[in-house]
Every structure is written in structure tokens, then in C-alpha cells.
Amino acid sequence: MAMAVALHSSVATNSRLGGRVFSFGYPRFRTTEDCSLSFPAASVSSLSYGFLALSQHIEPASNVASGYPVPPSPVSYPRRRSRKGFTRASSNYDSLDSSNSLVVCFGEMLIDFVPTISGLSLAEAPAFKKAPGGAPANVAVGIARLGGSSAFIGKVGEDEFGYMLANILKENNVNNKGMRFDAGARTALAFVTLRSDGEREFMFYRNPSADMLLKESELDFDIITKAKIFHYGSISLITEPCKSAHIAAAKAAKDAGVLLSYDPNLRLPLWPSAESARKEILSIWDSADIIKVSEEEIIFLTNGEDPYDDTVVRKLFHPNLKLLLVTEGADGCRYYSRDFSGRVGGLKVNQVDATGAGDAFVAGFLYQLVSDFSLLKDEGRLREALKFANASGALTVRERGAIPALPSRQAVLDALLSWVT
């Protein structure tokens, strides 16, 4: 069934290294069914927005929080009224793996809305498919789907989307004990598309969203210090109190001897300025053991230098870094360590939606790494791990949405058997 949408509010448009982003005030609404969403294109392109009123599958909600009880700290998952299509969010407290193969992912989890037809701008898209996303959460689910052990730490709204995301983590065998709910802010939303001209386009609903409000006092340090790898991005550095929570979590992990994995995942329009983004992203650079960046991020961090020049890339290699990875989309990736460097080609597939491909790559690599850190010093085995990671990323682009498209271990192994570069 189609669904009409009326949008009213102020909109800011920005460009991010060839991508367009629209940032909006946060809508108040509730979902009643899990479905694809149909939006009249004219309403999405309109620049007078204020609230989101959905007439068919999403019904307007009041401007106050959802009315559910405020969770205590640390959060226990609140009981809530039964609603068609939803189950009460629950925590898989017993799934924490203490075998020292745990990867803990810290940061944002949100809802991605992806056009049902590829190659269109957000304004041109006739309908959107809703899918769980958020880079750190994508990595956590990706690792679990491959058969690894992972946990997610972050905050969502105490709303239907928040409960849905908590349940999705549980259903995918991701430990969600470190997940928190905020009764006063909503779960973040992002509309994302790759247009026919290759330009990525984003539209975010935040200001503030619940992920921005995670406090240091809400962190589960027991999970953090039990990890073997602690993975994070840079979006959690944009605002307080989440910035302080991020720094405290990473410090606790480092002090406990946990390997730190960093994917900046630059979303420039979410930052106050380009300079503040560059400063904050680099402020935690030297503490990371593994860093993954894209070509576009190299251009940004080096103020426009050539991302294919090894001497330029080596400028980002700090003395304590064990491995720097540069993803090149369908072309694969490059790797740089203290002792060697090289390139691993990509797996060729028909692309439908690139959302989450980089996260699937990270998940594929960390899944391999967590069981044996010694591959960081063995170039041959490192290349095999990166080939697995490339295949994991490639398989993800064949479907719409990030988490729904993340592959199983068997799917990756099958793809590797028919590898064509």
C-alpha cells in the first residue's frame, strides 16, 4: 500500500566530497507495520518542512516522548504495550562471549531509508525501503552473521524504531547488553541513495537523536574490557555527551590491552565545520591500532592530496599503527603496515545499493583478525584475510539496505570459490 507524506521544517543542504546531504529537525511518529515506504517525490524535494505525517503505515505521534517508562541507569529493557508487528525489546545478556574473541562496536545505530529503485535522487525516488543501519552496528551484525562474537554499545530512542533495532541485534546474535534507550530523543533516521551520476545523497534526521546523548555513566565497561577488539567511528565525537563517552570507552579498552579499530566514516555535513571534523577525527588517530579509510577520506584528511600516492598515504601512518587499510570500492583495497604494503583486488558483482559495503568489509576483516593477530605480520595470510573482507563488502552491494544485505560466512566462501577480479 502506498503512503502519503507531508513534510514541514527548515532544511540545510551541504556537499560532502561529491555527496549531497539534507539535515532536518526530527519527526515524531510511530510505525505500525514493517513495510516499504512510498513518498511522493515532490514532497521530498520541497524545502518547507516541519513534521513528518505519514497517512498509511505510519501514524503521527505527539511531541512528547513515547510515554513509556524512563529506563533506569544502567538500562533494563522496559516493558511496553503489545503492538501488532512488534515484540518487546529484550537483551541477550547471556550471549556475552568471554573466550576472548569478542569484537565490541561503539557508536550509532539508526534506520536507513533506501530508494526501492536504484540510481535516483532522493527527490526522484518513488518509494523507500526501511532498513536498520549505522556503521558500528553494521560491523557488529556483520561479524555475528559471519559466525563471530560481537557486541554493540550505543543509544537509541525509547520508541518503536529503537525497540526494533534492539531486537534486530538480538536476532542476529549480537550482544546488546550495552544498548541504552533515551525517553526524550528519537532514534536517528537517514535517507541515502547513490544517484545515476555516481553522487551519493544523504538526508539525516537528528538534532538531537538518541545516539548523540549517550553518557559516560551509561557505559558497560565490563563488556568493553572483555573485548579483544574495540571498533568505533568518528560520528560519536561530534557532540557531547557522546564524545566524552566515546573517549572514556576507548581509553578503558586501551588500558585493558584491547586492540582499537577505527573507521572515521566521514559524514561532513553532520559536523559544525570541515575544520572541526578534521581536528576531531585526527585527535584520536594516534591511539588506534587498525585504521580503515576511503580514498575520499584521504583527500579530506590531507587537504586535497593524491589518495593514490603511497607517500601521501604514509603520512597518515603513525608510529604505533599496526595496519592502515584504504578501501577502493569495487576495485578492492590497499594495505600498509610497518613492514609491507600492497593491493588486493575486488570481487566484481552487479551493484544495487552500496550502503554498508565498507562496514561489511570491516566486519569481514575483523572477523578474520580477532582469531589470530599474527596475520598482521604475515603478508600472505593478511592478503587472504583482505580477500575475504573484499568479498564480504562486494556481496553486500547486491541488495538494498546495510544490515539486511550483510552476508553469511558460507556466502562469502562460495563467492571466493568463483572469484573473478
Tab-separated table of C-alpha atoms in Angstrom:
chain	number	residue	atom	x	y	z
A	1	MET	CA	0.000	0.000	0.000
A	2	ALA	CA	1.303	3.445	-0.832
A	3	MET	CA	1.755	6.009	1.873
A	4	ALA	CA	1.436	9.755	1.512
A	5	VAL	CA	3.854	12.010	3.357
A	6	ALA	CA	3.758	15.684	4.274
A	7	LEU	CA	6.977	17.298	5.450
A	8	HIS	CA	7.427	20.743	7.023
A	9	SER	CA	10.613	22.306	8.609
A	10	SER	CA	13.866	24.012	7.736
A	11	VAL	CA	16.384	22.195	5.604
A	12	ALA	CA	20.100	22.693	5.165
A	13	THR	CA	21.866	21.371	2.113
A	14	ASN	CA	25.561	20.656	2.095
A	15	SER	CA	28.013	18.829	-0.091
A	16	ARG	CA	30.282	16.097	1.168
A	17	LEU	CA	33.041	15.281	-1.258
A	18	GLY	CA	30.602	14.913	-4.113
A	19	GLY	CA	27.612	13.940	-1.981
A	20	ARG	CA	24.545	15.996	-1.089
A	21	VAL	CA	23.120	15.974	2.410
A	22	PHE	CA	19.892	17.374	3.792
A	23	SER	CA	19.613	17.825	7.572
A	24	PHE	CA	16.230	18.135	9.246
A	25	GLY	CA	14.674	18.537	12.643
A	26	TYR	CA	13.476	15.224	13.972
A	27	PRO	CA	9.954	13.997	13.130
A	28	ARG	CA	7.670	12.451	15.748
A	29	PHE	CA	5.953	9.322	14.532
A	30	ARG	CA	5.225	5.695	15.251
A	31	THR	CA	5.372	2.732	12.925
A	32	THR	CA	2.518	0.268	12.847
A	33	GLU	CA	3.807	-2.169	10.241
A	34	ASP	CA	7.156	-3.177	8.801
A	35	CYS	CA	6.914	-2.166	5.172
A	36	SER	CA	8.441	-0.255	2.330
A	37	LEU	CA	7.544	3.413	2.372
A	38	SER	CA	6.103	5.287	-0.591
A	39	PHE	CA	6.873	9.013	-0.695
A	40	PRO	CA	5.647	11.419	-3.384
A	41	ALA	CA	8.806	12.806	-4.916
A	42	ALA	CA	7.583	16.393	-4.760
A	43	SER	CA	7.221	16.224	-1.007
A	44	VAL	CA	10.808	15.056	-0.547
A	45	SER	CA	12.211	17.799	-2.738
A	46	SER	CA	10.180	20.524	-1.058
A	47	LEU	CA	12.189	22.898	1.123
A	48	SER	CA	9.440	23.785	3.608
A	49	TYR	CA	9.434	21.042	6.222
A	50	GLY	CA	8.367	20.854	9.848
A	51	PHE	CA	6.979	17.482	10.806
A	52	LEU	CA	6.546	14.111	9.175
A	53	ALA	CA	2.925	12.957	8.950
A	54	LEU	CA	2.501	9.581	7.296
A	55	SER	CA	-1.033	8.637	6.355
A	56	GLN	CA	-0.992	4.900	5.761
A	57	HIS	CA	1.546	2.737	7.608
A	58	ILE	CA	2.983	5.384	9.920
A	59	GLU	CA	0.734	7.379	12.176
A	60	PRO	CA	1.567	10.770	13.769
A	61	ALA	CA	2.681	10.764	17.390
A	62	SER	CA	2.592	13.504	19.960
A	63	ASN	CA	5.547	15.808	20.561
A	64	VAL	CA	6.225	14.297	23.954
A	65	ALA	CA	8.309	11.153	24.356
A	66	SER	CA	6.595	7.888	23.631
A	67	GLY	CA	5.027	7.613	27.065
A	68	TYR	CA	6.985	4.522	28.005
A	69	PRO	CA	8.688	4.466	31.415
A	70	VAL	CA	12.078	6.165	31.651
A	71	PRO	CA	14.716	3.427	31.790
A	72	PRO	CA	16.923	3.353	34.881
A	73	SER	CA	20.678	3.513	34.505
A	74	PRO	CA	22.075	1.039	33.720
A	75	VAL	CA	19.137	0.450	31.424
A	76	SER	CA	16.906	-2.556	31.719
A	77	TYR	CA	14.722	-3.070	28.675
A	78	PRO	CA	11.346	-1.529	29.549
A	79	ARG	CA	8.106	-3.418	29.379
A	80	ARG	CA	5.762	-1.953	26.840
A	81	ARG	CA	2.302	-2.429	25.483
A	82	SER	CA	1.865	-5.157	22.881
A	83	ARG	CA	1.539	-3.692	19.394
A	84	LYS	CA	0.864	-5.513	16.155
A	85	GLY	CA	4.061	-6.348	14.343
A	86	PHE	CA	6.382	-5.676	17.294
A	87	THR	CA	7.714	-7.574	20.258
A	88	ARG	CA	9.084	-6.120	23.448
A	89	ALA	CA	12.753	-5.278	23.072
A	90	SER	CA	14.884	-7.637	25.093
A	91	SER	CA	18.536	-8.070	25.935
A	92	ASN	CA	20.602	-11.139	25.189
A	93	TYR	CA	22.544	-10.768	28.438
A	94	ASP	CA	23.684	-14.387	28.422
A	95	SER	CA	25.330	-14.233	24.998
A	96	LEU	CA	28.493	-12.379	26.059
A	97	ASP	CA	31.411	-14.460	24.844
A	98	SER	CA	34.252	-14.496	27.351
A	99	SER	CA	36.522	-16.621	25.148
A	100	ASN	CA	38.483	-13.510	24.165
A	101	SER	CA	37.233	-13.473	20.583
A	102	LEU	CA	34.751	-10.657	21.192
A	103	VAL	CA	34.575	-7.559	18.982
A	104	VAL	CA	32.766	-4.651	20.654
A	105	CYS	CA	31.413	-1.950	18.326
A	106	PHE	CA	30.677	1.513	19.720
A	107	GLY	CA	28.593	4.291	18.172
A	108	GLU	CA	25.387	4.931	16.286
A	109	MET	CA	22.554	2.650	15.245
A	110	LEU	CA	19.759	4.105	13.148
A	111	ILE	CA	17.174	3.493	10.462
A	112	ASP	CA	18.263	3.839	6.829
A	113	PHE	CA	15.658	4.603	4.168
A	114	VAL	CA	16.896	3.398	0.775
A	115	PRO	CA	15.063	4.023	-2.545
A	116	THR	CA	13.343	0.961	-3.966
A	117	ILE	CA	14.647	1.953	-7.415
A	118	SER	CA	18.393	2.363	-7.847
A	119	GLY	CA	20.099	5.329	-9.490
A	120	LEU	CA	17.586	8.013	-8.492
A	121	SER	CA	17.991	11.090	-6.338
A	122	LEU	CA	16.076	11.212	-3.070
A	123	ALA	CA	13.592	13.614	-4.644
A	124	GLU	CA	13.038	11.315	-7.629
A	125	ALA	CA	12.638	8.092	-5.629
A	126	PRO	CA	9.019	6.858	-5.670
A	127	ALA	CA	9.429	4.714	-2.544
A	128	PHE	CA	11.900	3.838	0.192
A	129	LYS	CA	12.738	0.591	1.939
A	130	LYS	CA	13.387	0.920	5.650
A	131	ALA	CA	16.413	-0.979	6.948
A	132	PRO	CA	18.465	-0.990	10.155
A	133	GLY	CA	21.861	0.650	9.832
A	134	GLY	CA	24.573	2.775	11.425
A	135	ALA	CA	28.214	1.948	10.693
A	136	PRO	CA	29.289	0.471	14.075
A	137	ALA	CA	26.073	-1.562	14.333
A	138	ASN	CA	26.546	-2.786	10.762
A	139	VAL	CA	30.003	-4.060	11.691
A	140	ALA	CA	28.684	-5.809	14.805
A	141	VAL	CA	25.948	-7.597	12.859
A	142	GLY	CA	28.343	-8.355	10.014
A	143	ILE	CA	30.751	-10.133	12.357
A	144	ALA	CA	27.960	-12.108	14.012
A	145	ARG	CA	26.478	-13.124	10.668
A	146	LEU	CA	29.868	-14.465	9.633
A	147	GLY	CA	29.860	-16.596	12.778
A	148	GLY	CA	31.911	-14.368	15.066
A	149	SER	CA	31.240	-12.924	18.514
A	150	SER	CA	30.244	-9.254	18.722
A	151	ALA	CA	28.563	-6.706	20.957
A	152	PHE	CA	27.143	-3.235	20.344
A	153	ILE	CA	27.308	-0.219	22.649
A	154	GLY	CA	25.188	2.820	21.824
A	155	LYS	CA	21.908	4.605	22.426
A	156	VAL	CA	18.596	4.647	20.582
A	157	GLY	CA	15.295	6.344	21.233
A	158	GLU	CA	12.712	4.794	23.508
A	159	ASP	CA	10.428	4.408	20.509
A	160	GLU	CA	9.319	1.698	18.116
A	161	PHE	CA	12.388	2.047	15.923
A	162	GLY	CA	14.641	1.792	18.980
A	163	TYR	CA	12.929	-1.375	20.169
A	164	MET	CA	13.082	-2.783	16.648
A	165	LEU	CA	16.837	-2.167	16.457
A	166	ALA	CA	17.450	-3.808	19.832
A	167	ASN	CA	15.536	-6.868	18.694
A	168	ILE	CA	17.411	-6.970	15.382
A	169	LEU	CA	20.717	-7.115	17.252
A	170	LYS	CA	19.428	-9.956	19.398
A	171	GLU	CA	18.028	-11.849	16.405
A	172	ASN	CA	21.444	-11.588	14.744
A	173	ASN	CA	23.262	-12.893	17.847
A	174	VAL	CA	24.856	-9.541	18.672
A	175	ASN	CA	25.186	-8.910	22.395
A	176	ASN	CA	23.050	-5.837	23.147
A	177	LYS	CA	23.684	-5.544	26.871
A	178	GLY	CA	25.445	-2.210	26.306
A	179	MET	CA	22.497	-0.678	24.448
A	180	ARG	CA	20.692	2.223	26.113
A	181	PHE	CA	17.350	3.955	25.483
A	182	ASP	CA	16.556	7.667	25.706
A	183	ALA	CA	12.993	8.680	26.565
A	184	GLY	CA	13.498	12.267	25.426
A	185	ALA	CA	15.072	11.793	21.984
A	186	ARG	CA	14.228	9.708	18.971
A	187	THR	CA	16.163	7.062	17.082
A	188	ALA	CA	18.129	8.633	14.226
A	189	LEU	CA	16.937	8.330	10.624
A	190	ALA	CA	18.934	8.610	7.409
A	191	PHE	CA	17.752	8.666	3.796
A	192	VAL	CA	20.556	7.597	1.466
A	193	THR	CA	20.904	6.936	-2.255
A	194	LEU	CA	23.525	6.560	-4.965
A	195	ARG	CA	22.360	8.528	-7.993
A	196	SER	CA	22.914	7.530	-11.611
A	197	ASP	CA	25.697	10.130	-11.857
A	198	GLY	CA	27.565	8.370	-9.027
A	199	GLU	CA	26.844	11.102	-6.488
A	200	ARG	CA	25.830	9.909	-3.036
A	201	GLU	CA	22.983	11.791	-1.419
A	202	PHE	CA	22.029	11.803	2.261
A	203	MET	CA	19.229	13.246	4.359
A	204	PHE	CA	19.534	12.963	8.156
A	205	TYR	CA	17.001	13.424	10.959
A	206	ARG	CA	18.899	14.277	14.176
A	207	ASN	CA	19.279	17.431	16.308
A	208	PRO	CA	19.470	15.668	18.620
A	209	SER	CA	18.905	11.994	18.082
A	210	ALA	CA	19.343	9.494	20.876
A	211	ASP	CA	22.764	8.248	19.732
A	212	MET	CA	24.197	11.724	20.395
A	213	LEU	CA	23.131	11.593	24.055
A	214	LEU	CA	24.967	8.525	25.369
A	215	LYS	CA	26.694	9.371	28.669
A	216	GLU	CA	29.890	8.006	30.157
A	217	SER	CA	27.888	6.880	33.207
A	218	GLU	CA	25.794	4.643	30.927
A	219	LEU	CA	28.743	2.681	29.536
A	220	ASP	CA	29.078	-1.023	30.274
A	221	PHE	CA	32.798	-1.221	30.994
A	222	ASP	CA	32.565	-4.946	31.696
A	223	ILE	CA	31.784	-5.615	28.037
A	224	ILE	CA	34.405	-3.136	26.832
A	225	THR	CA	37.256	-4.628	28.848
A	226	LYS	CA	36.290	-8.205	27.897
A	227	ALA	CA	36.715	-7.418	24.197
A	228	LYS	CA	39.645	-8.464	22.059
A	229	ILE	CA	38.906	-5.701	19.525
A	230	PHE	CA	37.100	-2.401	20.172
A	231	HIS	CA	35.759	-0.805	16.976
A	232	TYR	CA	34.405	2.736	16.528
A	233	GLY	CA	33.899	5.630	14.111
A	234	SER	CA	34.028	9.424	14.372
A	235	ILE	CA	30.343	10.426	14.354
A	236	SER	CA	30.239	9.824	18.106
A	237	LEU	CA	32.841	12.601	18.514
A	238	ILE	CA	30.624	15.350	17.100
A	239	THR	CA	28.705	16.389	20.228
A	240	GLU	CA	28.637	15.959	23.979
A	241	PRO	CA	27.879	13.909	25.977
A	242	CYS	CA	28.593	11.153	23.459
A	243	LYS	CA	32.079	12.486	22.730
A	244	SER	CA	33.157	12.047	26.355
A	245	ALA	CA	31.564	8.600	26.446
A	246	HIS	CA	33.481	7.634	23.308
A	247	ILE	CA	36.819	8.810	24.705
A	248	ALA	CA	36.221	7.067	28.044
A	249	ALA	CA	35.233	3.805	26.361
A	250	ALA	CA	38.268	3.792	24.060
A	251	LYS	CA	40.602	4.596	26.967
A	252	ALA	CA	39.164	1.763	29.053
A	253	ALA	CA	39.647	-0.623	26.152
A	254	LYS	CA	43.209	0.544	25.520
A	255	ASP	CA	44.104	0.274	29.209
A	256	ALA	CA	42.764	-3.294	29.203
A	257	GLY	CA	45.012	-4.249	26.288
A	258	VAL	CA	42.210	-4.344	23.719
A	259	LEU	CA	43.096	-3.724	20.053
A	260	LEU	CA	41.493	-0.485	18.788
A	261	SER	CA	39.927	-0.429	15.305
A	262	TYR	CA	38.936	2.932	13.783
A	263	ASP	CA	36.849	3.738	10.699
A	264	PRO	CA	36.265	7.520	10.589
A	265	ASN	CA	33.189	7.107	8.350
A	266	LEU	CA	33.222	10.798	7.454
A	267	ARG	CA	29.809	12.463	7.140
A	268	LEU	CA	30.962	16.046	6.809
A	269	PRO	CA	27.575	17.851	6.934
A	270	LEU	CA	26.919	16.427	10.397
A	271	TRP	CA	29.910	18.407	11.702
A	272	PRO	CA	29.877	22.128	12.574
A	273	SER	CA	32.635	22.720	10.013
A	274	ALA	CA	35.172	20.888	7.888
A	275	GLU	CA	37.949	22.084	10.155
A	276	SER	CA	36.277	20.748	13.297
A	277	ALA	CA	35.700	17.410	11.568
A	278	ARG	CA	39.342	17.138	10.543
A	279	LYS	CA	40.546	18.169	14.004
A	280	GLU	CA	38.356	15.723	15.927
A	281	ILE	CA	38.920	12.806	13.560
A	282	LEU	CA	42.682	13.251	13.886
A	283	SER	CA	42.505	13.875	17.655
A	284	ILE	CA	42.103	10.135	18.305
A	285	TRP	CA	44.132	8.967	15.313
A	286	ASP	CA	47.302	8.020	17.174
A	287	SER	CA	45.544	5.759	19.675
A	288	ALA	CA	44.181	3.369	17.032
A	289	ASP	CA	45.908	0.099	16.154
A	290	ILE	CA	43.951	-0.522	12.937
A	291	ILE	CA	42.563	2.275	10.742
A	292	LYS	CA	40.369	1.905	7.675
A	293	VAL	CA	39.802	4.911	5.400
A	294	SER	CA	38.331	5.543	1.970
A	295	GLU	CA	40.001	7.406	-0.874
A	296	GLU	CA	37.706	10.389	-0.246
A	297	GLU	CA	38.703	10.491	3.414
A	298	ILE	CA	42.384	10.571	2.487
A	299	ILE	CA	41.710	13.588	0.268
A	300	PHE	CA	39.882	15.293	3.127
A	301	LEU	CA	42.411	14.499	5.856
A	302	THR	CA	45.417	15.505	3.720
A	303	ASN	CA	43.810	18.707	2.417
A	304	GLY	CA	43.402	17.523	-1.150
A	305	GLU	CA	46.484	15.410	-1.762
A	306	ASP	CA	46.522	12.422	-4.118
A	307	PRO	CA	44.991	9.375	-2.364
A	308	TYR	CA	46.801	7.008	-4.762
A	309	ASP	CA	50.258	8.319	-3.871
A	310	ASP	CA	51.834	5.988	-1.317
A	311	THR	CA	53.886	8.807	0.183
A	312	VAL	CA	50.657	10.717	0.844
A	313	VAL	CA	49.002	7.704	2.454
A	314	ARG	CA	52.089	7.041	4.562
A	315	LYS	CA	51.656	10.480	6.132
A	316	LEU	CA	48.631	9.021	7.912
A	317	PHE	CA	50.666	6.137	9.326
A	318	HIS	CA	51.517	6.898	12.963
A	319	PRO	CA	54.341	5.103	14.859
A	320	ASN	CA	52.084	2.763	16.841
A	321	LEU	CA	49.748	1.866	13.972
A	322	LYS	CA	49.728	-1.817	13.063
A	323	LEU	CA	47.734	-1.600	9.832
A	324	LEU	CA	46.250	1.108	7.617
A	325	LEU	CA	43.601	-0.013	5.118
A	326	VAL	CA	42.362	2.051	2.175
A	327	THR	CA	39.156	0.873	0.515
A	328	GLU	CA	38.628	1.489	-3.202
A	329	GLY	CA	35.066	0.288	-3.683
A	330	ALA	CA	34.717	-2.303	-6.431
A	331	ASP	CA	38.469	-2.141	-7.072
A	332	GLY	CA	39.332	-3.701	-3.713
A	333	CYS	CA	41.683	-2.254	-1.108
A	334	ARG	CA	45.250	-1.270	-0.304
A	335	TYR	CA	47.107	-2.141	2.880
A	336	TYR	CA	50.043	-0.515	4.663
A	337	SER	CA	51.988	-1.871	7.622
A	338	ARG	CA	55.420	-1.084	9.004
A	339	ASP	CA	56.953	-3.916	7.003
A	340	PHE	CA	54.976	-4.199	3.779
A	341	SER	CA	52.233	-2.738	1.616
A	342	GLY	CA	50.181	-3.809	-1.361
A	343	ARG	CA	46.802	-4.062	-3.013
A	344	VAL	CA	44.110	-6.759	-3.135
A	345	GLY	CA	41.614	-6.637	-6.000
A	346	GLY	CA	37.871	-6.618	-5.529
A	347	LEU	CA	35.149	-9.103	-6.396
A	348	LYS	CA	33.057	-7.984	-9.375
A	349	VAL	CA	29.292	-8.018	-8.762
A	350	ASN	CA	26.225	-6.169	-10.005
A	351	GLN	CA	25.691	-3.239	-7.646
A	352	VAL	CA	22.205	-2.405	-6.388
A	353	ASP	CA	22.988	-0.366	-3.258
A	354	ALA	CA	26.433	0.422	-1.834
A	355	THR	CA	25.104	1.267	1.640
A	356	GLY	CA	27.099	-0.641	4.256
A	357	ALA	CA	29.692	-2.090	1.878
A	358	GLY	CA	32.589	-0.522	3.774
A	359	ASP	CA	31.158	-1.783	7.057
A	360	ALA	CA	30.839	-5.293	5.625
A	361	PHE	CA	34.493	-5.050	4.575
A	362	VAL	CA	35.486	-4.079	8.118
A	363	ALA	CA	33.348	-6.875	9.569
A	364	GLY	CA	34.942	-9.405	7.232
A	365	PHE	CA	38.439	-8.312	8.159
A	366	LEU	CA	37.884	-8.095	11.927
A	367	TYR	CA	36.189	-11.499	11.847
A	368	GLN	CA	39.421	-12.923	10.423
A	369	LEU	CA	41.731	-10.866	12.625
A	370	VAL	CA	40.132	-11.490	16.015
A	371	SER	CA	41.014	-15.175	15.939
A	372	ASP	CA	44.669	-14.585	15.087
A	373	PHE	CA	46.500	-11.265	15.447
A	374	SER	CA	49.656	-12.796	13.987
A	375	LEU	CA	48.296	-12.364	10.449
A	376	LEU	CA	49.219	-8.675	10.823
A	377	LYS	CA	52.864	-9.754	10.449
A	378	ASP	CA	52.323	-12.336	7.709
A	379	GLU	CA	51.639	-10.636	4.368
A	380	GLY	CA	50.376	-13.772	2.652
A	381	ARG	CA	47.784	-14.511	5.323
A	382	LEU	CA	46.885	-10.824	5.560
A	383	ARG	CA	46.120	-10.787	1.841
A	384	GLU	CA	43.848	-13.811	2.234
A	385	ALA	CA	42.003	-12.075	5.080
A	386	LEU	CA	41.589	-8.958	2.938
A	387	LYS	CA	40.325	-11.043	0.033
A	388	PHE	CA	37.664	-12.403	2.400
A	389	ALA	CA	36.874	-8.834	3.521
A	390	ASN	CA	36.600	-7.609	-0.077
A	391	ALA	CA	34.173	-10.417	-0.887
A	392	SER	CA	32.102	-9.598	2.190
A	393	GLY	CA	31.839	-5.979	1.086
A	394	ALA	CA	31.065	-6.874	-2.521
A	395	LEU	CA	28.218	-9.234	-1.652
A	396	THR	CA	26.569	-6.507	0.409
A	397	VAL	CA	26.021	-4.196	-2.574
A	398	ARG	CA	23.756	-6.709	-4.315
A	399	GLU	CA	20.800	-5.893	-2.044
A	400	ARG	CA	19.207	-2.740	-0.639
A	401	GLY	CA	19.976	-1.693	2.911
A	402	ALA	CA	23.026	-2.388	5.050
A	403	ILE	CA	22.159	-4.960	7.714
A	404	PRO	CA	19.696	-6.943	5.556
A	405	ALA	CA	22.389	-7.363	2.893
A	406	LEU	CA	25.282	-8.469	5.129
A	407	PRO	CA	26.477	-11.924	4.009
A	408	SER	CA	26.910	-15.176	5.891
A	409	ARG	CA	30.282	-16.889	6.113
A	410	GLN	CA	29.129	-19.571	3.679
A	411	ALA	CA	28.040	-16.948	1.152
A	412	VAL	CA	31.492	-15.355	1.313
A	413	LEU	CA	33.246	-18.713	0.959
A	414	ASP	CA	31.068	-19.596	-2.029
A	415	ALA	CA	31.913	-16.252	-3.637
A	416	LEU	CA	35.622	-16.824	-3.084
A	417	LEU	CA	35.402	-20.120	-4.947
A	418	SER	CA	34.209	-18.286	-8.049
A	419	TRP	CA	36.431	-15.225	-7.568
A	420	VAL	CA	36.882	-13.126	-10.698
A	421	THR	CA	38.779	-9.830	-10.445
